[in-house]
Every structure is written in structure tokens, then in C-alpha cells.
mmCIF file of C-alpha atoms in Angstrom:
data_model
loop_
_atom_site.group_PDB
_atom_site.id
_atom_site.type_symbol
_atom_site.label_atom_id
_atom_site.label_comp_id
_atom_site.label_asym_id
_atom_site.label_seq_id
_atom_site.Cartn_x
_atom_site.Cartn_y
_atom_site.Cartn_z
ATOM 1 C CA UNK A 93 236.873 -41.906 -20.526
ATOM 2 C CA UNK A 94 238.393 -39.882 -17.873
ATOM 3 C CA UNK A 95 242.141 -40.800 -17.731
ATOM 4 C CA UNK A 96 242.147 -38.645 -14.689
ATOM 5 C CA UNK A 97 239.559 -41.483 -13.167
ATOM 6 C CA UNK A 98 241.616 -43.283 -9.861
ATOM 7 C CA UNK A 99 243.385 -46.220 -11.108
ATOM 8 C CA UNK A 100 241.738 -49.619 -9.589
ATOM 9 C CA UNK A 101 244.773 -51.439 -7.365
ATOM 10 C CA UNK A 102 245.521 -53.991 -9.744
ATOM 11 C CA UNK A 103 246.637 -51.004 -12.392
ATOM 12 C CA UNK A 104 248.394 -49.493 -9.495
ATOM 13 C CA UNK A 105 250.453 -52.716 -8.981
ATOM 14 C CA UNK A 106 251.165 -53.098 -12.569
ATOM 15 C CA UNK A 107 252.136 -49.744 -12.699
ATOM 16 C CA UNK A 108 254.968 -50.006 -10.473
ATOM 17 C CA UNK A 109 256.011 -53.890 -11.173
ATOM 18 C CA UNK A 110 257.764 -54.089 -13.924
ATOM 19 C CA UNK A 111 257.317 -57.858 -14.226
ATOM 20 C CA UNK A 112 253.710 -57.774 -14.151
ATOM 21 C CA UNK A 113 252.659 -59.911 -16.638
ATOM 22 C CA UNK A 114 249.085 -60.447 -17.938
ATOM 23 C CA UNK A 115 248.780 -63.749 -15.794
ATOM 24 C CA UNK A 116 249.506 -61.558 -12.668
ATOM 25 C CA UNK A 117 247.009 -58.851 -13.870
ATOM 26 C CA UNK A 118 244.769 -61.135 -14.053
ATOM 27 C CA UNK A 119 245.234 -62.753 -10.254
ATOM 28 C CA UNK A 120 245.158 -58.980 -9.242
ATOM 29 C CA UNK A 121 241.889 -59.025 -10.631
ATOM 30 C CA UNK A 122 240.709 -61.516 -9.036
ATOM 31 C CA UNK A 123 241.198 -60.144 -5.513
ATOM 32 C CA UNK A 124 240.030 -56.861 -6.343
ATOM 33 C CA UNK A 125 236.969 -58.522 -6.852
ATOM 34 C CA UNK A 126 236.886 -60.205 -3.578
ATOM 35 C CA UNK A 127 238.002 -64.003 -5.326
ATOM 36 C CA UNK A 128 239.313 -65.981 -2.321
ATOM 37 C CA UNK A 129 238.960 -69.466 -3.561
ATOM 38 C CA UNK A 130 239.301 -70.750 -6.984
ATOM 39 C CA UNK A 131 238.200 -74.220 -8.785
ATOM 40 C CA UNK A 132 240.640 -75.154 -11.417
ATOM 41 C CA UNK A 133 242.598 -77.907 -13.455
ATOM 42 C CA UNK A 134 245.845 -76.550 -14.862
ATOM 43 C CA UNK A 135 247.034 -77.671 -18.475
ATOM 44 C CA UNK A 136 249.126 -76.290 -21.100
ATOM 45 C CA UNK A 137 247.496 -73.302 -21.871
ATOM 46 C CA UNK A 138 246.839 -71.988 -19.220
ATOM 47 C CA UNK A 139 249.724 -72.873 -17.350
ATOM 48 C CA UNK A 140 250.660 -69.034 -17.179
ATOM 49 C CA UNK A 141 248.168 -68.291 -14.616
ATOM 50 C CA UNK A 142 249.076 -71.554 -12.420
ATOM 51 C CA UNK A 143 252.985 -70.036 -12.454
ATOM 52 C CA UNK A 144 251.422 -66.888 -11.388
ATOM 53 C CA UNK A 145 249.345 -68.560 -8.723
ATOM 54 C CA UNK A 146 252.196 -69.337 -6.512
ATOM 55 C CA UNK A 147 253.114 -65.919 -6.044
ATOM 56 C CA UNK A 148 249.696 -65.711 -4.235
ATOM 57 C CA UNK A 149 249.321 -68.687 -2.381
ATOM 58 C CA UNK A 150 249.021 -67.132 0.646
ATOM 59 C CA UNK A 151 245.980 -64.912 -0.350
ATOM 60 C CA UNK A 152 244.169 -66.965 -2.775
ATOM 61 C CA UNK A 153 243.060 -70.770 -2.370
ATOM 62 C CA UNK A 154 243.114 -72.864 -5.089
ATOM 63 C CA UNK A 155 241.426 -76.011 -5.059
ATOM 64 C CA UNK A 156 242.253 -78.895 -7.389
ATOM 65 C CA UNK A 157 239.502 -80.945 -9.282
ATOM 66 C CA UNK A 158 239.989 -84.134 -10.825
ATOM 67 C CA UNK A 159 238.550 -82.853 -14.133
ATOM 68 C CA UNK A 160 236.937 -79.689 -15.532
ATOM 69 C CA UNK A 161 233.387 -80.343 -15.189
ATOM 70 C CA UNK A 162 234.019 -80.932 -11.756
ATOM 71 C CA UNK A 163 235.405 -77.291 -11.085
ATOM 72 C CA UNK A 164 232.388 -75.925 -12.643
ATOM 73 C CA UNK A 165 230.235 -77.892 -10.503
ATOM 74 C CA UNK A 166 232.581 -77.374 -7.460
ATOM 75 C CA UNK A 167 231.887 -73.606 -8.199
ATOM 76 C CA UNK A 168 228.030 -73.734 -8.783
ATOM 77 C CA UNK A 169 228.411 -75.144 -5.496
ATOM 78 C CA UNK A 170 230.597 -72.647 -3.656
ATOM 79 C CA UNK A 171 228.816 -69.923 -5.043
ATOM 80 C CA UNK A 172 225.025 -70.761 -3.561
ATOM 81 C CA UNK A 173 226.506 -71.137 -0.356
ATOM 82 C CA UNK A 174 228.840 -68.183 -0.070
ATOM 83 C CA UNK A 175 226.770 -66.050 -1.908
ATOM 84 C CA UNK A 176 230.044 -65.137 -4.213
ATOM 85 C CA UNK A 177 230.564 -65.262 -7.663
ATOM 86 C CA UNK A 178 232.512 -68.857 -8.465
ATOM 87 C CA UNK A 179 235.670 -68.429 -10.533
ATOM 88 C CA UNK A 180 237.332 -71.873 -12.231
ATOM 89 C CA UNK A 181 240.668 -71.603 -14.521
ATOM 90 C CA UNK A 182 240.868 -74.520 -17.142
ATOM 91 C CA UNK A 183 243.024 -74.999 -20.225
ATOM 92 C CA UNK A 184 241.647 -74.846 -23.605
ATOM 93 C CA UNK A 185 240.567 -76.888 -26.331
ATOM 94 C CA UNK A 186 239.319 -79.940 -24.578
ATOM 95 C CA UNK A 187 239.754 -78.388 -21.116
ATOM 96 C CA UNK A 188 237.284 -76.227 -21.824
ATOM 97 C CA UNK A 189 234.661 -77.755 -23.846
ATOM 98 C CA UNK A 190 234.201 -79.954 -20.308
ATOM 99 C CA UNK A 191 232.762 -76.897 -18.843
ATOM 100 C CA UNK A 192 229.856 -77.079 -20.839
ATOM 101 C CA UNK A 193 227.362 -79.228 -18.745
ATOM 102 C CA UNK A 194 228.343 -76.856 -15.805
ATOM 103 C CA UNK A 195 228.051 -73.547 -17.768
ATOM 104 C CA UNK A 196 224.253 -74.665 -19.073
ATOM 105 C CA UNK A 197 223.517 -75.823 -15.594
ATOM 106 C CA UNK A 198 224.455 -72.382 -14.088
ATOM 107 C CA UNK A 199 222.625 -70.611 -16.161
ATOM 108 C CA UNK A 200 219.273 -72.392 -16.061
ATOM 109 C CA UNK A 201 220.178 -72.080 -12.040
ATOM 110 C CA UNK A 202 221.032 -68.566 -12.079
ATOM 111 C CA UNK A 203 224.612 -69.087 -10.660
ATOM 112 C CA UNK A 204 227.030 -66.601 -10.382
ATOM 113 C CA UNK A 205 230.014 -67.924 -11.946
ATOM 114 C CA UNK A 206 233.145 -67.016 -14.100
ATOM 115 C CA UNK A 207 235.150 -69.310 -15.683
ATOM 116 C CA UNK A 208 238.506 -68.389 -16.986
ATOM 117 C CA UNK A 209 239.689 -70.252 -20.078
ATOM 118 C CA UNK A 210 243.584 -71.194 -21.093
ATOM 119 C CA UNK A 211 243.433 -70.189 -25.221
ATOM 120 C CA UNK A 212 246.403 -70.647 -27.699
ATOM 121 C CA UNK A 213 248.510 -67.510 -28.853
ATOM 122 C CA UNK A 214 246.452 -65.202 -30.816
ATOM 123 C CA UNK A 215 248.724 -65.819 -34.276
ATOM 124 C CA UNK A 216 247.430 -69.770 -34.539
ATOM 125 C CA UNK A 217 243.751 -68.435 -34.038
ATOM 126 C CA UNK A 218 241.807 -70.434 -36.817
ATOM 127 C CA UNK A 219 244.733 -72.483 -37.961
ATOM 128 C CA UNK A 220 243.394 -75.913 -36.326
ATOM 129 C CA UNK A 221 246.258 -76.150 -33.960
ATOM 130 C CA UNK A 222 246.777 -78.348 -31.060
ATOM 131 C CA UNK A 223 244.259 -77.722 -29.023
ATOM 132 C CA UNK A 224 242.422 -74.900 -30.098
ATOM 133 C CA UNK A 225 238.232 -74.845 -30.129
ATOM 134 C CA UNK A 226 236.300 -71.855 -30.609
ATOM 135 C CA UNK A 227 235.153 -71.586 -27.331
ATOM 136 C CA UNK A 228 233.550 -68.185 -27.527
ATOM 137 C CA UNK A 229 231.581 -69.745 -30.470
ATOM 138 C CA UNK A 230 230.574 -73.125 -28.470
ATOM 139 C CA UNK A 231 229.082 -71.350 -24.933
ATOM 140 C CA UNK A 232 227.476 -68.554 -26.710
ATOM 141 C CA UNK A 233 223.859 -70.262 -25.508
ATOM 142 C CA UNK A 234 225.097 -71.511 -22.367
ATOM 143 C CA UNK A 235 226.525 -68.053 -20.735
ATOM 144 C CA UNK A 236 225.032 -64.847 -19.719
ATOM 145 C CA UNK A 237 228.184 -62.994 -21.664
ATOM 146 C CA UNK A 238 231.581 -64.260 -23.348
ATOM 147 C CA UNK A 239 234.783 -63.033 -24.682
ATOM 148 C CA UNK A 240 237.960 -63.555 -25.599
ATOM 149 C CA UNK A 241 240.675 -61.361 -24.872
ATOM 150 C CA UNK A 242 243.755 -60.926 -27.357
ATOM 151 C CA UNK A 243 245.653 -58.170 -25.376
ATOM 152 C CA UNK A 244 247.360 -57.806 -22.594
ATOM 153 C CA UNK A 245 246.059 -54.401 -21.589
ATOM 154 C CA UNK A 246 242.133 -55.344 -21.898
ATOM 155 C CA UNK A 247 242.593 -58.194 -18.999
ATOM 156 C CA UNK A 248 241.209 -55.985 -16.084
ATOM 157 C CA UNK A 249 238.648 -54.480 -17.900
ATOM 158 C CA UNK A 250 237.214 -57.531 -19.156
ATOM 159 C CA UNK A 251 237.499 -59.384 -15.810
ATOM 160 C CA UNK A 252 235.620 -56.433 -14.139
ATOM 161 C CA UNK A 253 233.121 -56.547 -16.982
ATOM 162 C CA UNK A 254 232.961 -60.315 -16.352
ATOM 163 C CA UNK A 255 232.112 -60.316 -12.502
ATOM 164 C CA UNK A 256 229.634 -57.254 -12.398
ATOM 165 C CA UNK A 257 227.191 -59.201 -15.461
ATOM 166 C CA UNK A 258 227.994 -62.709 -13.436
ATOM 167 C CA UNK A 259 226.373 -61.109 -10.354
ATOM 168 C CA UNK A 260 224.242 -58.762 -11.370
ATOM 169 C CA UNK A 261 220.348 -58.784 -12.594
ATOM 170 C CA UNK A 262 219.666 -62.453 -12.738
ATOM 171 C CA UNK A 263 222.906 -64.221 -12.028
ATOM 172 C CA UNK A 264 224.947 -66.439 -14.609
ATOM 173 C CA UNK A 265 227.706 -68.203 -15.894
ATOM 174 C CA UNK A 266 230.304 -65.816 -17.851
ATOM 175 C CA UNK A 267 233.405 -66.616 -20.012
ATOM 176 C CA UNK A 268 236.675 -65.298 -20.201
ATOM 177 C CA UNK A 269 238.829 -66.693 -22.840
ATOM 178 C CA UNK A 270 242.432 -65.275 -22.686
ATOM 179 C CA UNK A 271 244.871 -66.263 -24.860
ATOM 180 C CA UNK A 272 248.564 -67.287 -24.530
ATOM 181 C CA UNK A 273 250.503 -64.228 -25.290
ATOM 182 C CA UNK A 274 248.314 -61.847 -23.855
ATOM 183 C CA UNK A 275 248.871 -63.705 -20.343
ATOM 184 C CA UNK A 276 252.967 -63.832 -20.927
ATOM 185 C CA UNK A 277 253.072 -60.107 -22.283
ATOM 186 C CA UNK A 278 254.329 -57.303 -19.772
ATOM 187 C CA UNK A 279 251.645 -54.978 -18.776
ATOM 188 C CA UNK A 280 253.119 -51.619 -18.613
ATOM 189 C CA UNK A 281 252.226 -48.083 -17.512
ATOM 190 C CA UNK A 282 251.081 -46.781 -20.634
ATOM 191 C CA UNK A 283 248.464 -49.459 -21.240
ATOM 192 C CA UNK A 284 246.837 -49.012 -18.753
ATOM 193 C CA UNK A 285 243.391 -47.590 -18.853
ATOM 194 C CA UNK A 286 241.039 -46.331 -15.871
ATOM 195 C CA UNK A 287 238.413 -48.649 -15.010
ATOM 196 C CA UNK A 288 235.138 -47.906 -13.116
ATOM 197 C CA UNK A 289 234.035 -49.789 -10.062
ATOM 198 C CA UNK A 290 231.402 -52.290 -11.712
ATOM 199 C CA UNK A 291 228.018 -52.391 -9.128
ATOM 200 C CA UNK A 292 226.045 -54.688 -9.171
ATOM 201 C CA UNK A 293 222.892 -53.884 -7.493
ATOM 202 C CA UNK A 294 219.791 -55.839 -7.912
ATOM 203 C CA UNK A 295 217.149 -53.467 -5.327
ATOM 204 C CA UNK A 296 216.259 -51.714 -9.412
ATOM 205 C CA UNK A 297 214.108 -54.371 -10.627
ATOM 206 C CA UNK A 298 213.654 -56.999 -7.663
ATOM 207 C CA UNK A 299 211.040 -54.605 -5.905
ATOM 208 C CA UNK A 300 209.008 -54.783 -9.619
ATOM 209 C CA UNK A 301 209.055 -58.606 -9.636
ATOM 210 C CA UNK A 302 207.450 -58.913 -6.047
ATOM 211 C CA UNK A 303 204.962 -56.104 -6.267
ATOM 212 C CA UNK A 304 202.363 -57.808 -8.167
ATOM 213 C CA UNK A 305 199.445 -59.456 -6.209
ATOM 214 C CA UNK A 306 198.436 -62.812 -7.215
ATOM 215 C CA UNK A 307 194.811 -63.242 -6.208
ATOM 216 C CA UNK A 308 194.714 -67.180 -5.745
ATOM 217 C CA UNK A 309 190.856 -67.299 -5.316
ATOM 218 C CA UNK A 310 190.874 -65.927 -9.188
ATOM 219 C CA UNK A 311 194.454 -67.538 -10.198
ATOM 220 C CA UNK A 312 196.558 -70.121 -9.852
ATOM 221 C CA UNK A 313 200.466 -70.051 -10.175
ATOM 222 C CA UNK A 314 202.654 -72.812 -10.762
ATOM 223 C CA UNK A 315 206.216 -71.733 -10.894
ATOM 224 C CA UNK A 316 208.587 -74.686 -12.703
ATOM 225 C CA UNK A 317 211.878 -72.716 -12.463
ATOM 226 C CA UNK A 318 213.981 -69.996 -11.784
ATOM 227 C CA UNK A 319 213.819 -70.687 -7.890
ATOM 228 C CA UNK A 320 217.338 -69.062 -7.394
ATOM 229 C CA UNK A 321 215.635 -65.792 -8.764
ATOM 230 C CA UNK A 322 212.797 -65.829 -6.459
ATOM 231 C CA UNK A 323 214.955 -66.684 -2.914
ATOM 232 C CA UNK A 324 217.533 -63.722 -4.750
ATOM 233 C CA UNK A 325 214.233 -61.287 -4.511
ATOM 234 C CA UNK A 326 213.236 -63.106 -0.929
ATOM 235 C CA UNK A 327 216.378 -62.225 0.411
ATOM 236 C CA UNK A 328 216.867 -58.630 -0.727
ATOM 237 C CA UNK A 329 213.066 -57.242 -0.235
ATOM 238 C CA UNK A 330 212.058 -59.320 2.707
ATOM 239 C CA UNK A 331 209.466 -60.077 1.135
ATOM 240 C CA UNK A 332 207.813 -64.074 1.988
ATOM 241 C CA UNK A 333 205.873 -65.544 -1.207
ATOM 242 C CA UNK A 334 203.388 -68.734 -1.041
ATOM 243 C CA UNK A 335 204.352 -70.859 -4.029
ATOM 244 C CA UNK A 336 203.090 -74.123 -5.842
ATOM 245 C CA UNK A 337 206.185 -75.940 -7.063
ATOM 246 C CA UNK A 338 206.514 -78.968 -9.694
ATOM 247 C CA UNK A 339 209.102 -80.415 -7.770
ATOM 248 C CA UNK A 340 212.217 -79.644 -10.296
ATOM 249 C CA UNK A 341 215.322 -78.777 -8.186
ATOM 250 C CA UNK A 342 215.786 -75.572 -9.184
ATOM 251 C CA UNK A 343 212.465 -75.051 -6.394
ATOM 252 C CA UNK A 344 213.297 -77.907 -3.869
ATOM 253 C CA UNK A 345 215.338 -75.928 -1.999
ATOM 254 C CA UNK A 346 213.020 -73.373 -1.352
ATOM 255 C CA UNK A 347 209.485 -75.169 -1.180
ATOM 256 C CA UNK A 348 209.408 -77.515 1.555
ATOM 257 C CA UNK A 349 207.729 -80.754 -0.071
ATOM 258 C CA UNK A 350 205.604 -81.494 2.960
ATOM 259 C CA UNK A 351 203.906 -78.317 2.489
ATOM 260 C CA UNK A 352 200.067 -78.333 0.971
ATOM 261 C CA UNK A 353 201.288 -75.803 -1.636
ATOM 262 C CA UNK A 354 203.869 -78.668 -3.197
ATOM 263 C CA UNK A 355 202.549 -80.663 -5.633
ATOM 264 C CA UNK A 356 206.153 -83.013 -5.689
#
């Protein structure tokens, strides 16, 4: 990598504050990548970020649920009607194994969302203490990408990483799972690394998916999911498609049920 390579703004800030911790780093993050609401429920672990948060409670909203599969949903939500990626913060251990409904339901809808998780310090890792699930382990079939992050310095990266797989291709749930320490450690100049501008750009491979012509005197489609896909392509190519749907809500709200085409 080119350590010449423009330093994102987050690095910049970190570079110059000397108490910029990893919880900060990872706030900076967020509004680099355009965050300005977040769905969370603050607990132990992740209490860290929530200290951080107040620094930057006039830039960033943050709205509190009543549990954690709430903020998830809350964020599915946000995110098909903004068009922006959702972003939740939730402790660990129980905190976030109540994601998991939400996490599998983004992903079968194709919703842009990334959910931060509260983990305990990386030294009690495997030891059974309080608190402490492998979460990586548990959402590995219920997100488009996970990790866990162990040190301070890898925060942006991975939260870059995070947002530019969330919205790109087919959209989907990611998971960040930081833990403890690296969120109260002191980011300093000399970790830092350059980081390049994640795109996400979907014009590649939407234009492939709508150029095939469905003859429907020789064929006959019936299209049971992925209706966030197909109003993703709609929107970007202009293109209009005539669809049979089963009914399933993942088409509902793009097949009008009065139509002849709907078999609902």
C-alpha cells in the first residue's frame, strides 16, 4: 500500500487528537461514511462507544430501542426508505445474539445494514466470561461478511470494508465485532494506515441482470424473492419489468396485487 495515499478524515483527526480513542475512531467512521442516524441499545460492553457518542450529539442521531432486535428492525426499516446503509450498536453476549432474527431477515431482503457489536477485551476471548458469545461464529449464515476486530488501529479499515460490501452488489447485513480494549486504546499517528475510498457501484452487473428477454408466449416466470434486487436494478437502469409474484413480501411492495400478473 501506498503510505503516500491521502489519509481519509477520520485518520486526519486521530492524527492530531491525542485522545482519540478507538470508540471515537470509530464515530469518525461513521460520518465519513455519511451515518446520520443510528439504532442502538447501550450495555456494558459497548458502553465505550455510547461515552463517545456524546461528543457528537450534535452531528449524529441516536435513537433508542427498547431491545436489540428492535434496532435491527428499526434499521431494516430506515434503510429501504432512505436508501442508506442502517448502522445499530449493541452490547455483546446476549445483546447481540438478539440481532439474529433481524440480521437473517436483512439478508433474505437484501438490506443494507451494519451492525456494530460491544465484545469483551481480547485477553478473556474463549475463557467463558461474563458475557462473551462467539458472535462471529453464530451470524456467519445470516450476514453478507463478519469480523471481529482486536486492534485499535484496524477500526477504520474494517468499518470502510464493512459499509462498501453492506451496499454494494446485492445489499446485506454485515458485522462488526470490536472488542473492549481495542475501543479504550489511543489511536496514534503511527498506526495509522492509508485507506482507499470504498465504491460501491452496482451499474457492473445490474445492466447483465435486465438484459435478458423473457419471451412469455414460450415462458413463464414466477419470481418468489429477491424483490429488493429487482426495484435496486429498476431504479438504476430505468428499466420497467412485468412480473408474476407469489405474494411473499419481499415482492408486495413492488407488484401491485390488483394487477392480472399477481397471483396473491
Amino acid at each position: 500500500m501506498n503510505t503516500s495515499q491521502t489519509l481519509r478524515p477520520e485518520e486526519r483527526r486521530a492524527a492530531s487528537d491525542p485522545s482519540m480513542t478507538g470508540s471515537k475512531a470509530l464515530i469518525e467512521s461513521f460520518l465519513q461514511e455519511g451515518v446520520e442516524t443510528v439504532f442502538g441499545y447501550p450495555g456494558g460492553a459497548i458502553i465505550p462507544v455510547y461515552d463517545a457518542l456524546y461528543d457528537y450529539r450534535d452531528r449524529l442521531r441516536h435513537i433508542l430501542v427498547r431491545h436489540e432486535q428492535g434496532a435491527v428492525h428499526a434499521a431494516q426499516g430506515y434503510a429501504r426508505v432512505s436508501g442508506r446503509v442502517g448502522v445499530c450498536l449493541v452490547t455483546s453476549g446476549p445483546g447481540a445474539t438478539n440481532t439474529v432474527t433481524g440480521l437473517a431477515d436483512a439478508l433474505m431482503d437484501s438490506t443494507p445494514l451494519v451492525l456494530v457489536t460491544g465484545q469483551v477485551g481480547s485477553a478473556l476471548l474463549g475463557t467463558d466470561a461474563f458475557q462473551e458469545t462467539n458472535f462471529v461464529g453464530i451470524t456467519q449464515a445470516v450476514t453478507k461478511w463478519n469480523c471481529q476486530v482486536k486492534r485499535t488501529e484496524d477500526i477504520p479499515a474494517a468499518i470502510a470494508k464493512a459499509f462498501y460490501i453492506a451496499r454494494s452488489g446485492r445489499p446485506g447485513p454485515v458485522v462488526v465485532d470490536i472488542t473492549k480494549d481495542a475501543r479504550y486504546a489511543i489511536l496514534d499517528e503511527i498506526m495509522l494506515k492509508a485507506i482507499p475510498e470504498p465504491r460501491a457501484d452496482v451499474s457492473d452487473w445490474a445492466p447483465k441482470m435486465t438484459t435478458m428477454h423473457i419471451n412469455p408466449d414460450k415462458i413463464r416466470e414466477v419470481i418468489g424473492s429477491g424483490g429488493k434486487v429487482i426495484q435496486k436494478i429498476c431504479a438504476d437502469t430505468g428499466a420497467k419489468i412485468d412480473i408474476e409474484d407469489d405474494g411473499t413480501l419481499s415482492l408486495i411492495h413492488i407488484s401491485e396485487p390488483t394487477r392480472p400478473i399477481s397471483i396473491s
